[in-house]
Amino acid sequence: MAHIIAPSLLSADFSQLNKAVELVDISPAPWLHLDVMDGVFVPNISFGFPVIKAIRPLTKKTFDVHLMIVDPDPYINLFRDAGTDRLTVHYETCTHLHRTIQAIKAAGMKAGVAINPHTPVHLLTDILSDLDQVILMSVNPGFGGQSFIPGTFRKLNALRELRNVHGSQLLIEIDGGVSEENVNKLASHGADVLVAGNSVFNAPDPAAAIRTLSASD
Ligand code: DX5
Ligand code: ZN
């Protein structure tokens, strides 16, 4: 399967969000990655429902919402109502992860779990068959523009093997430090979705950057 590029709005010019969304809308990228941060789980605060709701009419692309917030359960329906298609919570924030995943699915969204760089893949073994996607964080969450952590390749291999063993169809998504330098290697190691913030929105020509990242394989 060809990989999916999910441009991350976090690196866009927030004073011109409509332009950033419209750029993605006419690009080959099928997903838009939206990072929601609470200043508690991660040392940064980004945006929430009002922003997601405001940009929803601008595109039909899949909204891939990555929650970096503690206690996401009370907000699941609000994210659905704002226009989320795929909702991912962090393993590290959910005491009752199975319940949270079922609630996301019951709300009509695809459900994902993200794991931090220090969290081993095998901790997902007993939730794997319930998941539509897993986000392997290839930086410590909180900021765009950080360097890719090379140990992610080992985790990518381990997750692919676990997925095979369980006969799961989940998508493996890599988030953080994805660039033209590592996109080919990640895709050839079996990454299905590649989030790209800095390498798209801080490129001299963001539209061309999406095309290059999407074409390589
Ligand atoms: C980091 C976010 C990422 C971020 C990636 O906490 O989860 O989605 O936007 O940005 P880049 O591609 O710049 O590393
Ligand atoms: Zn993200």
XYZ file of C-alpha atoms in Angstrom, residues 42-180:
139
model
C 2.654 18.019 27.217
C 4.403 21.337 27.900
C 2.479 23.232 25.232
C -1.077 24.358 24.436
C -2.266 24.307 20.827
C -5.949 24.457 19.823
C -9.235 22.659 20.408
C -12.864 22.288 19.257
C -13.529 25.843 18.002
C -10.582 25.725 15.620
C -11.373 22.225 14.345
C -15.011 23.215 13.845
C -14.029 26.424 12.027
C -11.813 24.680 9.483
C -14.104 21.656 8.949
C -16.139 23.273 6.145
C -12.959 24.098 4.209
C -12.133 20.528 3.169
C -13.475 16.986 2.981
C -10.057 15.498 3.846
C -9.884 13.089 6.757
C -9.401 14.895 10.075
C -6.854 12.874 12.054
C -7.002 14.317 15.559
C -4.125 13.517 17.931
C -5.079 14.219 21.541
C -2.208 15.068 23.845
C -4.503 15.696 26.799
C -5.058 14.012 30.151
C -8.465 12.409 30.716
C -9.824 12.564 27.139
C -13.074 10.655 27.885
C -15.372 13.635 28.637
C -14.453 15.259 25.309
C -14.945 12.368 22.861
C -18.380 13.426 21.586
C -17.277 17.056 21.324
C -14.428 16.050 19.028
C -16.849 14.008 16.921
C -19.214 16.997 16.723
C -16.337 19.260 15.670
C -15.768 17.018 12.638
C -13.148 14.474 13.694
C -12.913 11.315 11.572
C -10.098 9.536 13.421
C -9.408 10.168 17.110
C -6.180 9.069 18.768
C -5.514 9.131 22.510
C -2.224 8.558 24.298
C -1.598 5.244 26.051
C 0.085 7.221 28.834
C -3.068 9.267 29.579
C -5.716 6.530 29.733
C -6.186 4.382 32.836
C -9.119 2.567 31.222
C -7.855 2.499 27.656
C -10.216 -0.243 26.471
C -13.228 1.751 27.657
C -11.926 4.919 25.979
C -11.383 3.123 22.658
C -14.890 1.632 22.738
C -16.333 5.089 23.467
C -14.532 6.586 20.454
C -15.912 3.855 18.201
C -19.401 4.166 19.668
C -19.243 7.875 18.792
C -18.702 6.847 15.153
C -14.993 7.600 14.755
C -11.978 5.452 13.972
C -9.930 4.889 17.121
C -6.198 5.108 17.656
C -3.595 4.950 20.397
C -0.343 6.924 20.404
C 2.706 5.832 22.367
C 5.583 8.005 23.518
C 9.171 7.189 22.492
C 9.820 5.440 25.841
C 6.678 3.287 25.779
C 7.251 -0.232 24.428
C 5.058 -1.523 21.607
C 4.259 -4.798 23.407
C 2.111 -2.888 25.939
C -0.485 -2.617 23.144
C -0.805 -6.401 22.709
C -4.183 -6.764 24.431
C -5.787 -3.711 22.804
C -4.398 -4.175 19.301
C -7.392 -5.953 17.781
C -9.640 -3.033 18.837
C -7.563 -0.361 17.120
C -7.812 1.298 13.706
C -4.399 2.932 14.059
C -1.359 3.260 16.263
C 0.747 6.419 16.306
C 4.384 5.780 17.117
C 5.771 9.052 18.426
C 9.158 9.570 16.822
C 9.749 12.718 18.929
C 8.633 13.577 22.450
C 5.179 15.077 21.957
C 4.557 18.780 22.407
C 6.317 20.604 19.595
C 6.838 20.546 15.859
C 10.256 20.750 14.233
C 12.124 18.277 16.482
C 14.637 15.660 15.347
C 13.470 12.147 14.469
C 14.415 9.519 17.084
C 16.123 6.643 15.186
C 14.943 3.936 17.659
C 11.516 4.369 16.040
C 12.567 1.934 13.294
C 12.927 -0.861 15.852
C 9.464 -0.062 17.214
C 8.031 0.048 13.701
C 9.355 -3.467 13.026
C 8.031 -4.733 16.367
C 4.576 -3.256 15.740
C 4.413 -4.707 12.227
C 5.202 -8.160 13.627
C 2.604 -7.781 16.392
C 0.030 -6.688 13.800
C 0.768 -9.805 11.707
C 0.474 -12.116 14.688
C -2.934 -10.647 15.548
C -4.138 -10.455 11.935
C -5.001 -6.802 12.535
C -5.615 -4.259 9.749
C -4.595 -1.244 11.845
C -2.634 1.560 10.224
C 0.807 2.385 11.581
C 1.396 6.129 11.753
C 4.725 7.833 12.454
C 4.601 11.272 14.059
C 7.571 13.592 14.471
C 10.624 14.559 12.459
C 9.397 13.071 9.173
C 11.206 14.643 6.215
C 12.325 13.991 2.665
